[in-house]
């Protein structure tokens, strides 16, 4: 299984910290956001390679960071060639670029690089193997305003996704979707053709939304907490939460 991390965004809400530095490499405690993800993922036996897609502006910073790391699995940096918000490819196009450039023909786990979890992805991978379908994560979100700013799903008793909404005015449930997905190899042909059939390309959830209508997808409810580093306030909150702790996977 390939681990594809989308790290290409321009985090304007974290300026000035991210004006000339990528958000995933910001330190939270004694480790960067990205390192906290990889420290967990790298220990999952099903994962055999880490592919990080970034923009041209920050590609050299990721390459320098890579030289300082010592992960068990290979780390590949892909420069998507973009230089600003105006010419960015969007998360789905970055994923398609990675699949094409690395000639991927395997199951893939797709993650946004600006989140920290206080639980392991191992349970997510185990659930994927149990369901034998593509899977997404979900969590209970009771606040309407938050639901209206994210993806929301309806599921059946087996947690199969029946419907997925993007930033709905009237959410179908209180199950929100964070940017973590595992797509099975059998669904890769659908993914490669998604843009030809109206799939949005800007947010990673666009692809899951598109696939829900054409292939079985199940949802795994998060057993812990996610810290979405999307603003200076959320970054400070994560700093407060993890500053006095060691690696969260311990």
Short mmCIF file of N, CA and C in Angstrom, two decimals, residues 77-234:
data_model
loop_
_atom_site.label_atom_id
_atom_site.label_comp_id
_atom_site.label_asym_id
_atom_site.label_seq_id
_atom_site.Cartn_x
_atom_site.Cartn_y
_atom_site.Cartn_z
N UNK A 77 9.48 12.77 -2.63
CA UNK A 77 8.91 14.11 -2.72
C UNK A 77 8.56 14.39 -4.18
N UNK A 78 7.31 14.78 -4.43
CA UNK A 78 6.87 15.15 -5.77
C UNK A 78 6.56 16.64 -5.81
N UNK A 79 7.20 17.35 -6.71
CA UNK A 79 6.97 18.79 -6.93
C UNK A 79 5.88 18.92 -7.99
N UNK A 80 4.72 19.50 -7.60
CA UNK A 80 3.62 19.61 -8.56
C UNK A 80 3.76 20.81 -9.50
N UNK A 81 4.83 21.60 -9.33
CA UNK A 81 5.12 22.68 -10.27
C UNK A 81 4.39 23.98 -10.04
N UNK A 82 3.53 24.05 -9.03
CA UNK A 82 2.74 25.27 -8.82
C UNK A 82 3.48 26.23 -7.89
N UNK A 83 3.13 27.50 -8.00
CA UNK A 83 3.85 28.53 -7.25
C UNK A 83 2.96 29.45 -6.43
N UNK A 84 1.63 29.32 -6.55
CA UNK A 84 0.74 30.23 -5.83
C UNK A 84 -0.66 29.62 -5.74
N UNK A 85 -1.50 30.26 -4.92
CA UNK A 85 -2.90 29.83 -4.84
C UNK A 85 -3.59 29.92 -6.19
N UNK A 86 -3.19 30.89 -6.99
CA UNK A 86 -3.85 31.14 -8.26
C UNK A 86 -3.63 30.01 -9.27
N UNK A 87 -2.47 29.35 -9.24
CA UNK A 87 -2.23 28.28 -10.21
C UNK A 87 -2.12 26.89 -9.58
N UNK A 88 -2.57 26.76 -8.33
CA UNK A 88 -2.49 25.47 -7.65
C UNK A 88 -3.33 24.42 -8.39
N UNK A 89 -2.93 23.16 -8.26
CA UNK A 89 -3.64 22.08 -8.93
C UNK A 89 -4.89 21.66 -8.17
N UNK A 90 -4.86 21.72 -6.85
CA UNK A 90 -5.94 21.18 -6.03
C UNK A 90 -5.60 19.76 -5.59
N UNK A 91 -6.18 19.32 -4.50
CA UNK A 91 -5.81 18.04 -3.87
C UNK A 91 -6.03 16.85 -4.79
N UNK A 92 -7.14 16.83 -5.53
CA UNK A 92 -7.42 15.67 -6.38
C UNK A 92 -6.43 15.61 -7.54
N UNK A 93 -6.11 16.73 -8.13
CA UNK A 93 -5.13 16.73 -9.22
C UNK A 93 -3.74 16.35 -8.71
N UNK A 94 -3.41 16.76 -7.48
CA UNK A 94 -2.13 16.35 -6.90
C UNK A 94 -2.08 14.83 -6.71
N UNK A 95 -3.19 14.26 -6.26
CA UNK A 95 -3.26 12.81 -6.12
C UNK A 95 -3.09 12.12 -7.46
N UNK A 96 -3.78 12.60 -8.48
CA UNK A 96 -3.67 12.02 -9.81
C UNK A 96 -2.24 12.15 -10.35
N UNK A 97 -1.59 13.25 -10.04
CA UNK A 97 -0.20 13.43 -10.46
C UNK A 97 0.69 12.37 -9.83
N UNK A 98 0.51 12.11 -8.54
CA UNK A 98 1.31 11.09 -7.86
C UNK A 98 1.06 9.70 -8.45
N UNK A 99 -0.20 9.37 -8.69
CA UNK A 99 -0.53 8.07 -9.27
C UNK A 99 0.13 7.89 -10.63
N UNK A 100 0.10 8.95 -11.42
CA UNK A 100 0.67 8.89 -12.77
C UNK A 100 2.21 8.86 -12.73
N UNK A 101 2.81 9.74 -11.96
CA UNK A 101 4.27 9.83 -11.95
C UNK A 101 4.92 8.58 -11.37
N UNK A 102 4.29 7.98 -10.36
CA UNK A 102 4.86 6.80 -9.71
C UNK A 102 4.30 5.49 -10.25
N UNK A 103 3.46 5.60 -11.30
CA UNK A 103 2.87 4.40 -11.94
C UNK A 103 2.25 3.47 -10.88
N UNK A 104 1.43 4.06 -10.03
CA UNK A 104 0.88 3.31 -8.90
C UNK A 104 -0.22 2.36 -9.37
N UNK A 105 -0.10 1.12 -8.95
CA UNK A 105 -1.10 0.08 -9.20
C UNK A 105 -1.26 -0.72 -7.92
N UNK A 106 -1.79 -0.07 -6.89
CA UNK A 106 -1.80 -0.64 -5.54
C UNK A 106 -2.90 0.06 -4.75
N UNK A 107 -3.24 -0.50 -3.58
CA UNK A 107 -4.08 0.22 -2.64
C UNK A 107 -3.34 1.48 -2.20
N UNK A 108 -4.08 2.56 -1.92
CA UNK A 108 -3.43 3.81 -1.50
C UNK A 108 -4.14 4.37 -0.27
N UNK A 109 -3.37 4.87 0.67
CA UNK A 109 -3.91 5.64 1.78
C UNK A 109 -3.58 7.09 1.50
N UNK A 110 -4.58 7.96 1.54
CA UNK A 110 -4.43 9.36 1.15
C UNK A 110 -4.72 10.24 2.37
N UNK A 111 -3.76 11.10 2.72
CA UNK A 111 -3.87 11.89 3.93
C UNK A 111 -3.55 13.35 3.66
N UNK A 112 -4.27 14.24 4.32
CA UNK A 112 -3.88 15.65 4.32
C UNK A 112 -2.79 15.84 5.37
N UNK A 113 -1.82 16.69 5.06
CA UNK A 113 -0.62 16.79 5.89
C UNK A 113 -0.72 17.82 7.01
N UNK A 114 -1.91 18.34 7.28
CA UNK A 114 -2.03 19.40 8.28
C UNK A 114 -2.90 18.97 9.46
N UNK A 115 -2.87 17.69 9.77
CA UNK A 115 -3.67 17.16 10.87
C UNK A 115 -2.80 16.33 11.81
N UNK A 116 -3.15 16.36 13.09
CA UNK A 116 -2.51 15.50 14.08
C UNK A 116 -3.60 14.67 14.75
N UNK A 117 -3.34 13.38 14.91
CA UNK A 117 -4.29 12.49 15.56
C UNK A 117 -3.70 11.99 16.88
N UNK A 118 -4.55 11.72 17.86
CA UNK A 118 -4.06 11.13 19.10
C UNK A 118 -4.34 9.63 19.14
N UNK A 119 -4.47 9.03 17.94
CA UNK A 119 -4.63 7.57 17.82
C UNK A 119 -3.89 7.14 16.56
N UNK A 120 -3.71 5.83 16.40
CA UNK A 120 -2.94 5.31 15.28
C UNK A 120 -3.81 5.04 14.06
N UNK A 121 -3.20 5.17 12.87
CA UNK A 121 -3.87 4.79 11.63
C UNK A 121 -3.98 3.28 11.47
N UNK A 122 -3.36 2.50 12.35
CA UNK A 122 -3.38 1.04 12.21
C UNK A 122 -4.81 0.50 12.20
N UNK A 123 -5.67 1.03 13.07
CA UNK A 123 -7.05 0.58 13.11
C UNK A 123 -7.78 0.87 11.81
N UNK A 124 -7.46 1.98 11.18
CA UNK A 124 -8.06 2.36 9.90
C UNK A 124 -7.66 1.36 8.82
N UNK A 125 -6.38 1.01 8.79
CA UNK A 125 -5.89 0.03 7.81
C UNK A 125 -6.53 -1.34 8.06
N UNK A 126 -6.65 -1.73 9.32
CA UNK A 126 -7.29 -3.02 9.65
C UNK A 126 -8.75 -3.04 9.19
N UNK A 127 -9.43 -1.92 9.38
CA UNK A 127 -10.83 -1.81 8.95
C UNK A 127 -10.94 -1.94 7.43
N UNK A 128 -10.02 -1.32 6.71
CA UNK A 128 -9.99 -1.43 5.25
C UNK A 128 -9.87 -2.88 4.82
N UNK A 129 -9.01 -3.63 5.47
CA UNK A 129 -8.83 -5.04 5.11
C UNK A 129 -10.07 -5.86 5.47
N UNK A 130 -10.73 -5.48 6.54
CA UNK A 130 -11.95 -6.18 6.95
C UNK A 130 -13.08 -5.95 5.96
N UNK A 131 -13.28 -4.70 5.53
CA UNK A 131 -14.40 -4.36 4.66
C UNK A 131 -14.16 -4.71 3.20
N UNK A 132 -12.88 -4.77 2.80
CA UNK A 132 -12.53 -5.08 1.41
C UNK A 132 -13.23 -4.12 0.43
N UNK A 133 -13.29 -2.87 0.83
CA UNK A 133 -13.80 -1.80 -0.03
C UNK A 133 -12.97 -0.56 0.28
N UNK A 134 -13.09 0.47 -0.53
CA UNK A 134 -12.49 1.75 -0.16
C UNK A 134 -13.17 2.25 1.12
N UNK A 135 -12.41 2.98 1.95
CA UNK A 135 -12.95 3.43 3.24
C UNK A 135 -12.55 4.88 3.49
N UNK A 136 -13.37 5.55 4.28
CA UNK A 136 -13.09 6.91 4.72
C UNK A 136 -13.24 6.96 6.24
N UNK A 137 -12.72 7.99 6.86
CA UNK A 137 -12.93 8.18 8.30
C UNK A 137 -14.15 9.06 8.52
N UNK A 138 -14.68 8.99 9.74
CA UNK A 138 -15.74 9.91 10.14
C UNK A 138 -15.68 10.12 11.65
N UNK A 139 -16.36 11.15 12.11
CA UNK A 139 -16.43 11.42 13.54
C UNK A 139 -17.74 12.14 13.85
N UNK A 140 -18.17 12.03 15.09
CA UNK A 140 -19.43 12.67 15.48
C UNK A 140 -19.19 14.16 15.72
N UNK A 141 -19.97 14.98 15.03
CA UNK A 141 -19.87 16.44 15.16
C UNK A 141 -21.27 17.00 15.40
N UNK A 142 -21.60 17.38 16.63
CA UNK A 142 -22.95 17.86 16.93
C UNK A 142 -23.22 19.30 16.54
N UNK A 143 -22.16 20.08 16.26
CA UNK A 143 -22.35 21.51 16.02
C UNK A 143 -22.68 21.78 14.55
N UNK A 144 -23.86 22.39 14.31
CA UNK A 144 -24.34 22.62 12.95
C UNK A 144 -23.37 23.46 12.13
N UNK A 145 -22.84 24.52 12.69
CA UNK A 145 -21.95 25.40 11.93
C UNK A 145 -20.70 24.66 11.45
N UNK A 146 -20.20 23.76 12.27
CA UNK A 146 -19.02 22.97 11.86
C UNK A 146 -19.39 22.00 10.75
N UNK A 147 -20.57 21.38 10.86
CA UNK A 147 -21.02 20.45 9.82
C UNK A 147 -21.19 21.17 8.48
N UNK A 148 -21.60 22.42 8.55
CA UNK A 148 -21.82 23.18 7.32
C UNK A 148 -20.52 23.60 6.64
N UNK A 149 -19.37 23.33 7.30
CA UNK A 149 -18.08 23.69 6.72
C UNK A 149 -17.25 22.47 6.33
N UNK A 150 -17.87 21.28 6.30
CA UNK A 150 -17.09 20.08 6.03
C UNK A 150 -17.93 19.07 5.24
N UNK A 151 -17.36 17.90 4.99
CA UNK A 151 -18.11 16.82 4.38
C UNK A 151 -18.94 16.09 5.43
N UNK A 152 -20.12 15.66 5.06
CA UNK A 152 -21.04 14.96 5.97
C UNK A 152 -21.58 13.74 5.26
N UNK A 153 -21.70 12.63 5.99
CA UNK A 153 -22.18 11.39 5.36
C UNK A 153 -23.39 10.82 6.08
N UNK A 154 -24.17 10.05 5.31
CA UNK A 154 -25.21 9.18 5.85
C UNK A 154 -24.74 7.75 5.61
N UNK A 155 -24.95 6.88 6.60
CA UNK A 155 -24.48 5.49 6.49
C UNK A 155 -25.61 4.53 6.87
N UNK A 156 -25.46 3.25 6.45
CA UNK A 156 -26.41 2.23 6.88
C UNK A 156 -25.88 1.52 8.12
N UNK A 157 -26.53 0.44 8.53
CA UNK A 157 -26.14 -0.25 9.76
C UNK A 157 -24.76 -0.90 9.67
N UNK A 158 -24.28 -1.12 8.44
CA UNK A 158 -22.96 -1.71 8.23
C UNK A 158 -21.90 -0.65 7.98
N UNK A 159 -22.25 0.61 8.19
CA UNK A 159 -21.36 1.76 7.98
C UNK A 159 -20.98 1.94 6.51
N UNK A 160 -21.80 1.41 5.60
CA UNK A 160 -21.59 1.73 4.20
C UNK A 160 -22.13 3.13 3.94
N UNK A 161 -21.36 3.93 3.22
CA UNK A 161 -21.76 5.31 2.94
C UNK A 161 -22.88 5.32 1.90
N UNK A 162 -24.02 5.90 2.28
CA UNK A 162 -25.16 6.01 1.39
C UNK A 162 -25.19 7.34 0.66
N UNK A 163 -24.67 8.36 1.31
CA UNK A 163 -24.69 9.71 0.73
C UNK A 163 -23.57 10.52 1.36
N UNK A 164 -22.96 11.38 0.56
CA UNK A 164 -21.96 12.30 1.09
C UNK A 164 -22.26 13.70 0.59
N UNK A 165 -22.29 14.65 1.51
CA UNK A 165 -22.54 16.05 1.17
C UNK A 165 -21.27 16.87 1.39
N UNK A 166 -21.10 17.93 0.63
CA UNK A 166 -19.99 18.84 0.81
C UNK A 166 -20.52 20.17 1.33
N UNK A 167 -20.12 20.54 2.54
CA UNK A 167 -20.53 21.80 3.17
C UNK A 167 -22.04 22.03 3.04
N UNK A 168 -22.84 21.11 3.56
CA UNK A 168 -24.30 21.20 3.36
C UNK A 168 -24.98 22.23 4.24
N UNK A 169 -25.99 22.88 3.69
CA UNK A 169 -26.81 23.78 4.49
C UNK A 169 -27.66 22.98 5.47
N UNK A 170 -28.13 21.79 5.00
CA UNK A 170 -28.94 20.91 5.84
C UNK A 170 -28.27 19.53 5.90
N UNK A 171 -27.39 19.30 6.87
CA UNK A 171 -26.65 18.04 6.94
C UNK A 171 -27.57 16.84 7.14
N UNK A 172 -27.22 15.72 6.48
CA UNK A 172 -28.03 14.50 6.58
C UNK A 172 -27.77 13.74 7.87
N UNK A 173 -26.69 14.09 8.57
CA UNK A 173 -26.36 13.42 9.82
C UNK A 173 -25.40 14.29 10.61
N UNK A 174 -24.89 13.74 11.71
CA UNK A 174 -23.86 14.42 12.49
C UNK A 174 -22.52 13.70 12.34
N UNK A 175 -22.34 12.99 11.22
CA UNK A 175 -21.08 12.31 10.94
C UNK A 175 -20.27 13.14 9.94
N UNK A 176 -19.21 13.76 10.43
CA UNK A 176 -18.34 14.58 9.60
C UNK A 176 -17.17 13.75 9.09
N UNK A 177 -16.56 14.19 7.99
CA UNK A 177 -15.51 13.43 7.33
C UNK A 177 -14.20 14.22 7.33
N UNK A 178 -13.16 13.73 8.02
CA UNK A 178 -11.84 14.36 7.95
C UNK A 178 -11.10 13.90 6.69
N UNK A 179 -9.98 14.51 6.33
CA UNK A 179 -9.31 14.20 5.06
C UNK A 179 -8.38 12.98 5.13
N UNK A 180 -8.96 11.82 5.43
CA UNK A 180 -8.20 10.56 5.48
C UNK A 180 -8.99 9.49 4.75
N UNK A 181 -8.36 8.84 3.78
CA UNK A 181 -9.06 7.90 2.91
C UNK A 181 -8.13 6.73 2.56
N UNK A 182 -8.72 5.54 2.37
CA UNK A 182 -7.98 4.43 1.78
C UNK A 182 -8.77 3.96 0.57
N UNK A 183 -8.13 3.99 -0.58
CA UNK A 183 -8.77 3.57 -1.82
C UNK A 183 -8.15 2.26 -2.30
N UNK A 184 -8.99 1.30 -2.59
CA UNK A 184 -8.49 0.00 -3.02
C UNK A 184 -8.01 0.07 -4.47
N UNK A 185 -7.12 -0.84 -4.77
CA UNK A 185 -6.53 -0.89 -6.11
C UNK A 185 -7.61 -0.99 -7.19
N UNK A 186 -8.68 -1.74 -6.91
CA UNK A 186 -9.74 -1.95 -7.90
C UNK A 186 -10.46 -0.67 -8.27
N UNK A 187 -10.38 0.35 -7.40
CA UNK A 187 -11.05 1.63 -7.68
C UNK A 187 -10.14 2.63 -8.40
N UNK A 188 -8.88 2.29 -8.62
CA UNK A 188 -7.97 3.22 -9.28
C UNK A 188 -8.44 3.64 -10.67
N UNK A 189 -8.99 2.74 -11.50
CA UNK A 189 -9.49 3.20 -12.81
C UNK A 189 -10.56 4.28 -12.68
N UNK A 190 -11.42 4.18 -11.67
CA UNK A 190 -12.44 5.19 -11.44
C UNK A 190 -11.80 6.51 -11.03
N UNK A 191 -10.77 6.43 -10.20
CA UNK A 191 -10.08 7.63 -9.73
C UNK A 191 -9.38 8.32 -10.90
N UNK A 192 -8.72 7.56 -11.74
CA UNK A 192 -7.97 8.15 -12.86
C UNK A 192 -8.88 8.88 -13.84
N UNK A 193 -10.15 8.48 -13.91
CA UNK A 193 -11.08 9.09 -14.86
C UNK A 193 -12.02 10.10 -14.20
N UNK A 194 -11.84 10.37 -12.90
CA UNK A 194 -12.84 11.14 -12.15
C UNK A 194 -13.05 12.54 -12.71
N UNK A 195 -11.97 13.21 -13.14
CA UNK A 195 -12.12 14.58 -13.63
C UNK A 195 -12.90 14.65 -14.93
N UNK A 196 -12.92 13.55 -15.65
CA UNK A 196 -13.68 13.50 -16.91
C UNK A 196 -15.17 13.33 -16.67
N UNK A 197 -15.56 13.11 -15.41
CA UNK A 197 -16.97 12.87 -15.10
C UNK A 197 -17.50 13.84 -14.05
N UNK A 198 -16.89 15.02 -13.99
CA UNK A 198 -17.44 16.08 -13.15
C UNK A 198 -16.96 16.13 -11.72
N UNK A 199 -15.97 15.33 -11.36
CA UNK A 199 -15.46 15.38 -9.99
C UNK A 199 -14.75 16.70 -9.74
N UNK A 200 -15.02 17.33 -8.60
CA UNK A 200 -14.29 18.53 -8.22
C UNK A 200 -12.84 18.19 -7.93
N UNK A 201 -11.96 19.17 -7.98
CA UNK A 201 -10.53 18.89 -7.84
C UNK A 201 -9.85 19.63 -6.70
N UNK A 202 -10.53 20.57 -6.07
CA UNK A 202 -9.85 21.43 -5.11
C UNK A 202 -9.62 20.75 -3.76
N UNK A 203 -10.65 20.11 -3.20
CA UNK A 203 -10.54 19.50 -1.87
C UNK A 203 -10.45 17.99 -1.97
N UNK A 204 -9.73 17.33 -1.05
CA UNK A 204 -9.63 15.87 -1.11
C UNK A 204 -10.97 15.16 -0.98
N UNK A 205 -11.91 15.78 -0.27
CA UNK A 205 -13.23 15.18 -0.11
C UNK A 205 -14.03 15.11 -1.40
N UNK A 206 -13.66 15.92 -2.40
CA UNK A 206 -14.36 15.87 -3.69
C UNK A 206 -14.31 14.47 -4.29
N UNK A 207 -13.17 13.80 -4.17
CA UNK A 207 -13.03 12.47 -4.76
C UNK A 207 -13.89 11.45 -4.03
N UNK A 208 -13.87 11.46 -2.71
CA UNK A 208 -14.71 10.53 -1.94
C UNK A 208 -16.18 10.75 -2.26
N UNK A 209 -16.57 12.02 -2.37
CA UNK A 209 -17.95 12.36 -2.72
C UNK A 209 -18.32 11.76 -4.07
N UNK A 210 -17.44 11.91 -5.03
CA UNK A 210 -17.68 11.37 -6.38
C UNK A 210 -17.77 9.84 -6.36
N UNK A 211 -16.86 9.17 -5.65
CA UNK A 211 -16.82 7.71 -5.66
C UNK A 211 -18.00 7.07 -4.93
N UNK A 212 -18.55 7.79 -3.96
CA UNK A 212 -19.66 7.23 -3.17
C UNK A 212 -20.81 6.76 -4.05
N UNK A 213 -21.04 7.44 -5.16
CA UNK A 213 -22.17 7.11 -6.03
C UNK A 213 -21.88 5.97 -6.99
N UNK A 214 -20.61 5.54 -7.10
CA UNK A 214 -20.29 4.56 -8.13
C UNK A 214 -19.54 3.32 -7.63
N UNK A 215 -19.14 3.30 -6.37
CA UNK A 215 -18.43 2.13 -5.84
C UNK A 215 -18.68 2.05 -4.33
N UNK A 216 -18.67 0.85 -3.74
CA UNK A 216 -18.90 0.74 -2.29
C UNK A 216 -17.80 1.43 -1.48
N UNK A 217 -18.22 2.24 -0.52
CA UNK A 217 -17.30 2.89 0.41
C UNK A 217 -17.88 2.74 1.82
N UNK A 218 -17.03 2.34 2.75
CA UNK A 218 -17.45 2.23 4.15
C UNK A 218 -16.74 3.30 4.98
N UNK A 219 -17.33 3.62 6.12
CA UNK A 219 -16.79 4.66 7.00
C UNK A 219 -16.36 4.05 8.33
N UNK A 220 -15.21 4.49 8.80
CA UNK A 220 -14.65 4.06 10.08
C UNK A 220 -14.69 5.24 11.04
N UNK A 221 -15.34 5.05 12.18
CA UNK A 221 -15.47 6.16 13.13
C UNK A 221 -14.19 6.31 13.95
N UNK A 222 -13.63 7.51 13.98
CA UNK A 222 -12.39 7.77 14.69
C UNK A 222 -12.52 7.41 16.17
N UNK A 223 -11.52 6.71 16.71
CA UNK A 223 -11.57 6.35 18.13
C UNK A 223 -10.98 7.41 19.04
N UNK A 224 -10.54 8.52 18.47
CA UNK A 224 -9.90 9.56 19.28
C UNK A 224 -10.16 10.94 18.71
N UNK A 225 -9.18 11.82 18.88
CA UNK A 225 -9.33 13.23 18.54
C UNK A 225 -8.41 13.62 17.39
N UNK A 226 -8.90 14.51 16.55
CA UNK A 226 -8.10 15.08 15.45
C UNK A 226 -7.88 16.56 15.71
N UNK A 227 -6.64 17.02 15.48
CA UNK A 227 -6.32 18.43 15.55
C UNK A 227 -6.06 18.92 14.13
N UNK A 228 -6.97 19.72 13.60
CA UNK A 228 -6.86 20.28 12.26
C UNK A 228 -6.15 21.62 12.37
N UNK A 229 -4.91 21.67 11.87
CA UNK A 229 -4.11 22.89 11.99
C UNK A 229 -4.45 23.81 10.83
N UNK A 230 -5.53 24.58 10.99
CA UNK A 230 -6.00 25.42 9.90
C UNK A 230 -5.90 26.90 10.15
N UNK A 231 -5.50 27.28 11.34
CA UNK A 231 -5.42 28.70 11.69
C UNK A 231 -4.40 28.87 12.81
N UNK A 232 -4.07 30.12 13.10
CA UNK A 232 -3.14 30.38 14.20
C UNK A 232 -3.70 29.90 15.53
N UNK A 233 -5.02 30.04 15.71
CA UNK A 233 -5.65 29.59 16.96
C UNK A 233 -5.54 28.08 17.12
N UNK A 234 -5.82 27.33 16.04
CA UNK A 234 -5.75 25.87 16.13
C UNK A 234 -4.32 25.40 16.30
#
